[in-house]
Tab-separated table of C-alpha atoms in Angstrom:
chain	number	residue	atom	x	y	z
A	10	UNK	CA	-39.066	-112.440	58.131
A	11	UNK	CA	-41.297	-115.262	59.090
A	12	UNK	CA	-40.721	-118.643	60.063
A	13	UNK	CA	-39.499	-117.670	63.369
A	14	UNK	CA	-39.520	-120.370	65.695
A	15	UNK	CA	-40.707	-119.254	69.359
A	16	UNK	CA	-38.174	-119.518	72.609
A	17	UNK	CA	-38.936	-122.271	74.124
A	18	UNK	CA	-39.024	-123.308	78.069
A	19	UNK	CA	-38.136	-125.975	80.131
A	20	UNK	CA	-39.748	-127.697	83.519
A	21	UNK	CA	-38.643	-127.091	86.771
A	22	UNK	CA	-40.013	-128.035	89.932
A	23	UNK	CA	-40.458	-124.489	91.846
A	24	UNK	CA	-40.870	-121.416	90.512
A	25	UNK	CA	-37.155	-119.834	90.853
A	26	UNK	CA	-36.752	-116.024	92.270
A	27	UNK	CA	-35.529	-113.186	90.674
A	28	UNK	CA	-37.333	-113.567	87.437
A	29	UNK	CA	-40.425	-112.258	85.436
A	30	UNK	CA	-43.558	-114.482	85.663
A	31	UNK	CA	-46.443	-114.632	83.408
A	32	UNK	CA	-49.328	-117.370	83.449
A	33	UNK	CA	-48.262	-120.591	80.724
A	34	UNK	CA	-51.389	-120.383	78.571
A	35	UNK	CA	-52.775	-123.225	76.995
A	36	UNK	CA	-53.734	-122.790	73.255
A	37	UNK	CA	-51.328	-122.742	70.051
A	38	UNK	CA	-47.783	-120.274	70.275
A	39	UNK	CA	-47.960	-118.306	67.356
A	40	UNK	CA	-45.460	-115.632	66.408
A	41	UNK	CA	-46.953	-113.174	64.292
A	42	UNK	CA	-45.197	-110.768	61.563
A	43	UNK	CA	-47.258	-107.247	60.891
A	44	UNK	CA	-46.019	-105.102	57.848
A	45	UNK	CA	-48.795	-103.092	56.844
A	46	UNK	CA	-51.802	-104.285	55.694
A	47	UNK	CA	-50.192	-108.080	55.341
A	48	UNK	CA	-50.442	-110.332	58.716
A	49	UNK	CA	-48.636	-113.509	58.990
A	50	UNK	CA	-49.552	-116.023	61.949
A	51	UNK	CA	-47.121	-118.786	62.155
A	52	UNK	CA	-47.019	-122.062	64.214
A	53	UNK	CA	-44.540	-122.955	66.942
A	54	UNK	CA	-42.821	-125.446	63.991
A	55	UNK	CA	-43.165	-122.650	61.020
A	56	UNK	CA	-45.887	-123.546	59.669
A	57	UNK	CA	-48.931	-120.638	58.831
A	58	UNK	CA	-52.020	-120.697	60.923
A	59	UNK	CA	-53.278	-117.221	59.483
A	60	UNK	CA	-55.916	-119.463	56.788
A	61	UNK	CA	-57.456	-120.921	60.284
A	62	UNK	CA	-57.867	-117.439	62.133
A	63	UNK	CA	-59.537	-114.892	59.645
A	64	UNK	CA	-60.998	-112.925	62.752
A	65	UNK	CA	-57.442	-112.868	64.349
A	66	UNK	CA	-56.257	-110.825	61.412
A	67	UNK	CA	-58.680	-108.286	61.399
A	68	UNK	CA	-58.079	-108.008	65.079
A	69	UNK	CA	-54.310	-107.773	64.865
A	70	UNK	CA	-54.641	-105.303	62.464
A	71	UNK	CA	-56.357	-103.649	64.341
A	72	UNK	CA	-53.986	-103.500	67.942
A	73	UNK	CA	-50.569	-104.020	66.988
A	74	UNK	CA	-48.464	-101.016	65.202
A	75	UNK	CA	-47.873	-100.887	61.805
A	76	UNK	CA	-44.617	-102.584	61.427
A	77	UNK	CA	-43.848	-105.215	64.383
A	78	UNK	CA	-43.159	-109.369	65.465
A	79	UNK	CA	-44.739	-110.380	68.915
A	80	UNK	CA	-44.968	-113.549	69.937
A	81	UNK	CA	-47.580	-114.988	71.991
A	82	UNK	CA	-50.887	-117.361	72.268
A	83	UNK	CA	-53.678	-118.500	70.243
A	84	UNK	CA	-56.636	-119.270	73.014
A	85	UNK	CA	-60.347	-119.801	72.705
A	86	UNK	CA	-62.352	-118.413	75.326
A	87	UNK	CA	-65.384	-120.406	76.399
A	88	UNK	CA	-67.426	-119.648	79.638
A	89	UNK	CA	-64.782	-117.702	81.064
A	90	UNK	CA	-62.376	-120.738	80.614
A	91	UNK	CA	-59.992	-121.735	78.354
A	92	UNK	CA	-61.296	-124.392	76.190
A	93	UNK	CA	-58.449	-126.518	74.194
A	94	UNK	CA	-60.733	-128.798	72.364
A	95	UNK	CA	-62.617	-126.017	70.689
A	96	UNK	CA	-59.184	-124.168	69.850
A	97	UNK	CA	-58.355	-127.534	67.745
A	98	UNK	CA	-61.556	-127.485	65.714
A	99	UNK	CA	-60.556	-124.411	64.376
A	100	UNK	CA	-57.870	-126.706	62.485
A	101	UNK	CA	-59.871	-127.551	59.113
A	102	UNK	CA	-59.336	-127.715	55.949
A	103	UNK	CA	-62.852	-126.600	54.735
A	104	UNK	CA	-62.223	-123.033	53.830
A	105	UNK	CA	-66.570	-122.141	54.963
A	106	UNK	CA	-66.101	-124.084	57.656
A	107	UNK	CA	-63.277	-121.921	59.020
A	108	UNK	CA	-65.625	-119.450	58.156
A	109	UNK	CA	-68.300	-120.768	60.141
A	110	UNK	CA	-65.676	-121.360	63.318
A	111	UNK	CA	-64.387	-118.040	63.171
A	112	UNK	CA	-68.088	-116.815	63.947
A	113	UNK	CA	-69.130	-119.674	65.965
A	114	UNK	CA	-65.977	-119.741	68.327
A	115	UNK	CA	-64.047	-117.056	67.751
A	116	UNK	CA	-59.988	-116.833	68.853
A	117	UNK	CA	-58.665	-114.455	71.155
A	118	UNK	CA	-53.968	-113.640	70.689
A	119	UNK	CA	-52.370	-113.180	74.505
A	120	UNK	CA	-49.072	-111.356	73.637
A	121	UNK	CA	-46.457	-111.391	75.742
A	122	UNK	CA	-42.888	-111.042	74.051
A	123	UNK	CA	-42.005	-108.137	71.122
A	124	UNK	CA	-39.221	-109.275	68.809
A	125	UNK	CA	-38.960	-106.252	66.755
A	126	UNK	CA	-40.644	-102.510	65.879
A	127	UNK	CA	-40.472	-100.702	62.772
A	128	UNK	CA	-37.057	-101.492	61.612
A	129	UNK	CA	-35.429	-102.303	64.981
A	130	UNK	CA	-34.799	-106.121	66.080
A	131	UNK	CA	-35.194	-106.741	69.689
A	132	UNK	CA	-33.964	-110.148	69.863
A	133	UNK	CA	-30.581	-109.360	71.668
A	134	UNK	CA	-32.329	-106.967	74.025
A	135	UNK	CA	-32.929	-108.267	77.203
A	136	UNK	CA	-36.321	-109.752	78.468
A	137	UNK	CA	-36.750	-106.941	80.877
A	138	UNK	CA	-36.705	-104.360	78.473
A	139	UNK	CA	-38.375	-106.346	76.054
A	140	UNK	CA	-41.188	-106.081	78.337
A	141	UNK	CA	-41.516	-102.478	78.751
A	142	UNK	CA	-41.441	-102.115	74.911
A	143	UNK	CA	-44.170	-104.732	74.624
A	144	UNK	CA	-46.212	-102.656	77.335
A	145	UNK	CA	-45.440	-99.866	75.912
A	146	UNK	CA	-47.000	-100.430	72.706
A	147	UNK	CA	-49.893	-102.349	74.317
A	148	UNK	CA	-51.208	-99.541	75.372
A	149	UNK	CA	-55.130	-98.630	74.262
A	150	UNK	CA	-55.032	-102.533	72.575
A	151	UNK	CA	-58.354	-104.474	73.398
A	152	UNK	CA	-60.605	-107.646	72.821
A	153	UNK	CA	-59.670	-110.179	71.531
A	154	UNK	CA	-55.975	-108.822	71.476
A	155	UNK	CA	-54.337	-108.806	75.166
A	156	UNK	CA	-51.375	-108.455	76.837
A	157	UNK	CA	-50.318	-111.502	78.863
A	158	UNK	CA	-49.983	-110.037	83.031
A	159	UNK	CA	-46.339	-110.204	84.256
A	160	UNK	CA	-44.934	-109.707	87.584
A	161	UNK	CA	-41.403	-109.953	89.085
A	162	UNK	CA	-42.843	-110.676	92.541
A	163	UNK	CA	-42.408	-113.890	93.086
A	164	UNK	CA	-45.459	-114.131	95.713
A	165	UNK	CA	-47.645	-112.995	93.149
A	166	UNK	CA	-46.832	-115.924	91.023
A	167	UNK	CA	-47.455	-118.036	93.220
A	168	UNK	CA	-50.678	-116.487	93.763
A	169	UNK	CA	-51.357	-116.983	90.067
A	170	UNK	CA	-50.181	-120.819	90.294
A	171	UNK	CA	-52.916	-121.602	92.505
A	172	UNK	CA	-55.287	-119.381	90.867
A	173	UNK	CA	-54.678	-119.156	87.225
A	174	UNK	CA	-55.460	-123.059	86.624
A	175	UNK	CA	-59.134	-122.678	87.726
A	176	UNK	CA	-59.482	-120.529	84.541
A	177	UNK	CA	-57.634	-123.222	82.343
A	178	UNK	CA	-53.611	-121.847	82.343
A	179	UNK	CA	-51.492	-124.998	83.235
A	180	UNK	CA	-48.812	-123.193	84.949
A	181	UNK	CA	-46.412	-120.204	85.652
A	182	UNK	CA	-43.696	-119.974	82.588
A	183	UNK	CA	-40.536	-117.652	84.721
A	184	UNK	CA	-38.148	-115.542	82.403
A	185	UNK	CA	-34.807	-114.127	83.688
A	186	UNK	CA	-34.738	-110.617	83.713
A	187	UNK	CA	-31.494	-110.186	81.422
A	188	UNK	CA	-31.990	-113.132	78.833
A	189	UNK	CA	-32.083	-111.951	75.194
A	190	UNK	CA	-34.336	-113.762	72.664
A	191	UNK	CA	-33.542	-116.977	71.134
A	192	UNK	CA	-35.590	-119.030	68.816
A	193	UNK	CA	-35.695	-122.448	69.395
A	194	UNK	CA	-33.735	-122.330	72.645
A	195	UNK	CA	-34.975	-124.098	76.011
A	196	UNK	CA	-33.876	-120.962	78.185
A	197	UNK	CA	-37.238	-119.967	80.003
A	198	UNK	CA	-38.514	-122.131	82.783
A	199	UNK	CA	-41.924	-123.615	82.988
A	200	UNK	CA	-43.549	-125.080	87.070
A	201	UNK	CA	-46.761	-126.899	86.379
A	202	UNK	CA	-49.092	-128.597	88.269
A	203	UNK	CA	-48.634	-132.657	88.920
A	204	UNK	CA	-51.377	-134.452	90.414
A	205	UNK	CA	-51.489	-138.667	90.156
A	206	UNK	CA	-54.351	-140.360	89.806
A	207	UNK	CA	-55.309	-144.437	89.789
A	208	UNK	CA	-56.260	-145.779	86.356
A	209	UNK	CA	-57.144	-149.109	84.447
A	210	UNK	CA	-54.961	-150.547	81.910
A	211	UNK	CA	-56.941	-151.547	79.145
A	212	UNK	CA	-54.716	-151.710	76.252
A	213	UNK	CA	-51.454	-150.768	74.273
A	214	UNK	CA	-50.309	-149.337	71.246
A	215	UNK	CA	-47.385	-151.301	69.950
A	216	UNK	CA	-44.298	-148.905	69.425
A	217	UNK	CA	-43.074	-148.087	65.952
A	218	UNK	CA	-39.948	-150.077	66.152
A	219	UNK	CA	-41.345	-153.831	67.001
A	220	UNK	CA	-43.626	-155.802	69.346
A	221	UNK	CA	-42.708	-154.006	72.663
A	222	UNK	CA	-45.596	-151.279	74.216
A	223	UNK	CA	-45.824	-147.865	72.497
A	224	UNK	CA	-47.344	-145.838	74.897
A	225	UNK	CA	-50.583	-147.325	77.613
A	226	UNK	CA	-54.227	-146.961	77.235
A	227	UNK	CA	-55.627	-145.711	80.228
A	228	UNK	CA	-59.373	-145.766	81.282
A	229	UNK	CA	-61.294	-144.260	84.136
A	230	UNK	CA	-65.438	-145.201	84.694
A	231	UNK	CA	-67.627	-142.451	84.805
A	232	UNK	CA	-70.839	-141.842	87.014
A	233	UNK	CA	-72.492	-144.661	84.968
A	234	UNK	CA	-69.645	-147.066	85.335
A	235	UNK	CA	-68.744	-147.313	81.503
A	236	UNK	CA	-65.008	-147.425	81.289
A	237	UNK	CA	-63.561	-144.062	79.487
A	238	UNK	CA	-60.504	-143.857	77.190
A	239	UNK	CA	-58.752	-140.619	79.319
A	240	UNK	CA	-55.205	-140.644	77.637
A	241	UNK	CA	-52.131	-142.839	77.312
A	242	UNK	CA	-48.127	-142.602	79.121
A	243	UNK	CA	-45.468	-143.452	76.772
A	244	UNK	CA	-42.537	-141.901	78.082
A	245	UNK	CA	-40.519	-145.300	78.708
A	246	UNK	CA	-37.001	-146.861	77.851
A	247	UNK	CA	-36.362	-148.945	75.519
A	248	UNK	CA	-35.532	-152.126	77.842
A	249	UNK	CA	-38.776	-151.132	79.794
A	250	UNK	CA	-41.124	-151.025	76.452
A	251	UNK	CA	-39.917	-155.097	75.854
A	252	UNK	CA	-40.567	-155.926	79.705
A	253	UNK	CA	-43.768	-154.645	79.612
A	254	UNK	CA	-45.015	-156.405	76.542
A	255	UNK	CA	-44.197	-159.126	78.663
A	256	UNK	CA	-46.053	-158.122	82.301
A	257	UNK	CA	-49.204	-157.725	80.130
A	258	UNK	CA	-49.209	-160.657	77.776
A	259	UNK	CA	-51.375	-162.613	79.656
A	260	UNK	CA	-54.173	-160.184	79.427
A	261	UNK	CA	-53.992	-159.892	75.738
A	262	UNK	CA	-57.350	-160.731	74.304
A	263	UNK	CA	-57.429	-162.030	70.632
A	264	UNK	CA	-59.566	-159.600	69.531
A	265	UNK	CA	-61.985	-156.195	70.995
A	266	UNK	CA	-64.803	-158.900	71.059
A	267	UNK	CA	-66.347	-158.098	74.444
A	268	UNK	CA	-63.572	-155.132	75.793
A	269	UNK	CA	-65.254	-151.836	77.025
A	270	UNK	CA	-64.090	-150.457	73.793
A	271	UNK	CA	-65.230	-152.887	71.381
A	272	UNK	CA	-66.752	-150.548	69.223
A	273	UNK	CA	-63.667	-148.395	68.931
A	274	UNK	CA	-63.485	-149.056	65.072
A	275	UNK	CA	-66.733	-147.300	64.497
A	276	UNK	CA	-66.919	-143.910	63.947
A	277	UNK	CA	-70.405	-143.458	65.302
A	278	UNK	CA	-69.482	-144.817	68.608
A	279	UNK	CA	-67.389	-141.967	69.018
A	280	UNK	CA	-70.185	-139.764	69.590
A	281	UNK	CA	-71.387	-141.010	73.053
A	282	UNK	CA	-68.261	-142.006	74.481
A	283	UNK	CA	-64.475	-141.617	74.989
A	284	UNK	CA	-62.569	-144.411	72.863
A	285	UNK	CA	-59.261	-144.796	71.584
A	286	UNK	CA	-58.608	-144.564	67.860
A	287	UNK	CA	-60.808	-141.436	68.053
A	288	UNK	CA	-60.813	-139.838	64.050
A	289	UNK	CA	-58.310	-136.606	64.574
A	290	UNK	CA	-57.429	-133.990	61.846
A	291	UNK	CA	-53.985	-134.122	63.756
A	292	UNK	CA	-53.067	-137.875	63.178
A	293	UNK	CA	-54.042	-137.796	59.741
A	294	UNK	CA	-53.139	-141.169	58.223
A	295	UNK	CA	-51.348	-142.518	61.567
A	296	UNK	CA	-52.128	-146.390	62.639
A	297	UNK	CA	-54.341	-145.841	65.788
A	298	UNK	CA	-55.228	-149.558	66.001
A	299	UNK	CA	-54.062	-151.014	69.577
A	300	UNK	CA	-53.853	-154.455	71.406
A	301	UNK	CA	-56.969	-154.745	74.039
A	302	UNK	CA	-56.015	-156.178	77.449
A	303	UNK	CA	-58.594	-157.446	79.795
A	304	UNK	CA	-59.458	-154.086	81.869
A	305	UNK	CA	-57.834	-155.944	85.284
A	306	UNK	CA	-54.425	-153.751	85.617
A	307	UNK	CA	-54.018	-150.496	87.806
A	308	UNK	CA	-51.486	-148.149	87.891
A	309	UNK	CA	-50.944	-144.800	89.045
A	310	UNK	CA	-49.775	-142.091	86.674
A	311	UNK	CA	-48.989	-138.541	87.000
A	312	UNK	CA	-50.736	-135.697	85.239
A	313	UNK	CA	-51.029	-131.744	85.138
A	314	UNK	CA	-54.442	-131.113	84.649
A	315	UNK	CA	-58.109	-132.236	82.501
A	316	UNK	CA	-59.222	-131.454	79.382
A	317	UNK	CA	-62.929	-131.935	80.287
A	318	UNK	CA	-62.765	-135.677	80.749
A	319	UNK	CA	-59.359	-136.848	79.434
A	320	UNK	CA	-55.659	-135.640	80.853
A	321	UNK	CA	-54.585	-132.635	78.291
A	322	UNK	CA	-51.081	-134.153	78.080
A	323	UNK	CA	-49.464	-137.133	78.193
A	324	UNK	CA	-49.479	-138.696	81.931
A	325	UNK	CA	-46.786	-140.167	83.689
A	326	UNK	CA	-46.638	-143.697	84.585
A	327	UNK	CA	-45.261	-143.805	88.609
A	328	UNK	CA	-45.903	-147.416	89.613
A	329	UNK	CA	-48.686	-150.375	89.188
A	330	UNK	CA	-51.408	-150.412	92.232
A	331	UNK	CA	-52.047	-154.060	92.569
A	332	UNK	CA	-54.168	-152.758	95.524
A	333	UNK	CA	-56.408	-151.070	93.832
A	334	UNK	CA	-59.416	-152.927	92.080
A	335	UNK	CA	-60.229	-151.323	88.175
A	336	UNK	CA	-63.905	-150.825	89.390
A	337	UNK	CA	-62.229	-147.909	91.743
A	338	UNK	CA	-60.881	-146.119	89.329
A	339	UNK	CA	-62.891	-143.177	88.638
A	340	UNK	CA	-63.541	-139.636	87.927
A	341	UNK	CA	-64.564	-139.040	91.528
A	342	UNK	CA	-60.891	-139.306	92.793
A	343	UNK	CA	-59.217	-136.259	90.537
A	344	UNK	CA	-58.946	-132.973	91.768
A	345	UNK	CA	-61.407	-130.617	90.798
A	346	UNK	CA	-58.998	-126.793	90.236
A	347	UNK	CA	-61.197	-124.110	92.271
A	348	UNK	CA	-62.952	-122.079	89.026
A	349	UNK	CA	-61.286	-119.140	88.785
A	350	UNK	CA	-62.842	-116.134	86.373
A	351	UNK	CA	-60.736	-115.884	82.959
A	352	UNK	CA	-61.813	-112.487	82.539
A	353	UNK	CA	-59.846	-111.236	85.934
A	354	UNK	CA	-56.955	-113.322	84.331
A	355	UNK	CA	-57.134	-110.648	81.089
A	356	UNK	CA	-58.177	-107.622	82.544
A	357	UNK	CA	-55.953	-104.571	81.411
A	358	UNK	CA	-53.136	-103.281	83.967
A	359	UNK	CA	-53.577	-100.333	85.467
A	360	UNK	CA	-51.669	-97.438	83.887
């Protein structure tokens, strides 16, 4: 009976042998419950999603059995790509404008785990034959339900690792053959792509606890030299938080008065260009004001991949480039992924 939280994975370096390997998709885990007519589509934290996905229903109605829990991905497909930002629009609480999404941009469920059939639980079975059950009643399923590829050749995956990212996946998520199912459990391994890139410093938000840094603001200048708010790192100790309030006091400005993203506060301003403080259905009522520092500090930070121009996830700081002058610090130095077609990503096995 839903919740069910979703097994969960943690990162390793390489991808290890001896294991099953599917792409790591990029969208929102949902496990969904079928009984019936009734469809439940719940979050990786519990909460229903089903409201947001009205077309998913229908469709899962449609291409699971009767009586069944799979757990897998909510993905938006745009231009053969996967396309995050559109997947979070979906999130609204404007019942006809749901509507209007789930017309506009409609959702597409990758499944690739089945925790139970008709009255049997599958949770203690292991992954392995998890897998043929799931493929087994994947069979004759179509658009926009699919069944996530899998291999257990480990050259394949790394095939896919190279390939995969070009159509959006961030990764290869590996899955020992005998492991039973366990919600909320780290036990699957995840190898994504790092890549570093050079970026300015142009402000802080202060962390929760006191006057020491939150997390960075990080800018990079695009093709018309405007500096662009591209994500923040704010994975730091304690102890470091306090000394870096300190490294960047002197470029404290009083106020946004003449910073690149002076007009942060406004919500128009928004429109044309990336700023921090950005209105987001996800922050709700969170404090995204932030302390502007003169635009004069580089450092070099870690990242898997782009969300058209920002870093999807949180980057990594790796060490300040006093070498490197702010005006260098642009798009033109990140690695472009080699496009690769989503559709050869989802094309049905061969039976």
């Amino acid at each position: 009976m839903p919740p069910v939280k979703p097994m969960l994975s943690k990162s390793v370096a390489r991808i290890p042998p001896g294991m099953q390997y599917e792409g790591k998709w990029d969208g929102f885990r949902a496990i969904v419950h079928r009984d019936g007519d009734e469809v439940v589509i719940g979050s990786r934290n519990g909460k229903p999603l089903t409201r947001y996905f009205p077309e998913l229903v229908t469709a899962l109605l449609r291409h699971l059995p009767e009586r069944c829990v799979v757990d897998g991905e909510i993905v938006i497909v745009h231009e053969n790509r996967l396309d995050f930002d559109r997947l979070t629009e979906r999130i609204h609480p404007a019942d006809s404008r749901v509507r209007l999404l789930a017309e506009k941009t409609p959702a597409s469920f990758v499944v690739f785990d089945l925790l139970a059939k008709g009255d049997a639980s599958l949770l203690d079975t292991p992954q392995a034959a998890r897998r043929e059950a799931l493929e087994a009643v994947m069979i004759g399923s179509g658009p926009p339900v699919y069944l996530a590829p899998a291999t257990t050749d480990i050259e394949v995956a790394r095939e896919w690792f190279e390939q995969y990212e070009g159509a959006g996946l961030d990764g290869i998520v590996a899955k020992p053959l005998d492991l039973p199912y366990r919600s909320d459990a780290r036990l699957m391994f995840k190898i994504k792509h790092e890549r570093t890139a050079d970026v300015v410093v142009a402000g802080y938000r202060p962390h929760k606890s006191g006057p020491v840094v939150g997390s960075l603001l990080l800018g990079l200048h695009d093709a018309h030299g405007a500096l662009q708010h591209v994500g923040v790192c704010a994975a730091f100790p304690m102890k470091r938080r306090a000394e870096l309030a300190e490294e960047l006091a002197p470029l404290r400005m009083d106020s946004a008065e003449g910073h690149p993203w002076a007009a942060w506060a406004e919500e128009s301003a928004h429109e044309g260009a990336r700023l921090p403080g950005a209105p987001s259905r996800w922050s709700g009522k969170k404090d995204l004001s932030w302390v502007a520092l003169r635009p004069e500090r580089v450092c070099e930070v870690a990242y898997d991949h782009m969300e058209g121009d920002r870093f999807r996830h949180t980057a990594q700081f790796r060490r300040w480039r006093p070498d490197r002058t702010p005006a260098s610090c642009t798009y033109e130095q990140l690695e472009e992924p080699v496009r690769y077609d989503l559709r050869q990503v989802l094309a049905p096995p061969d039976h």
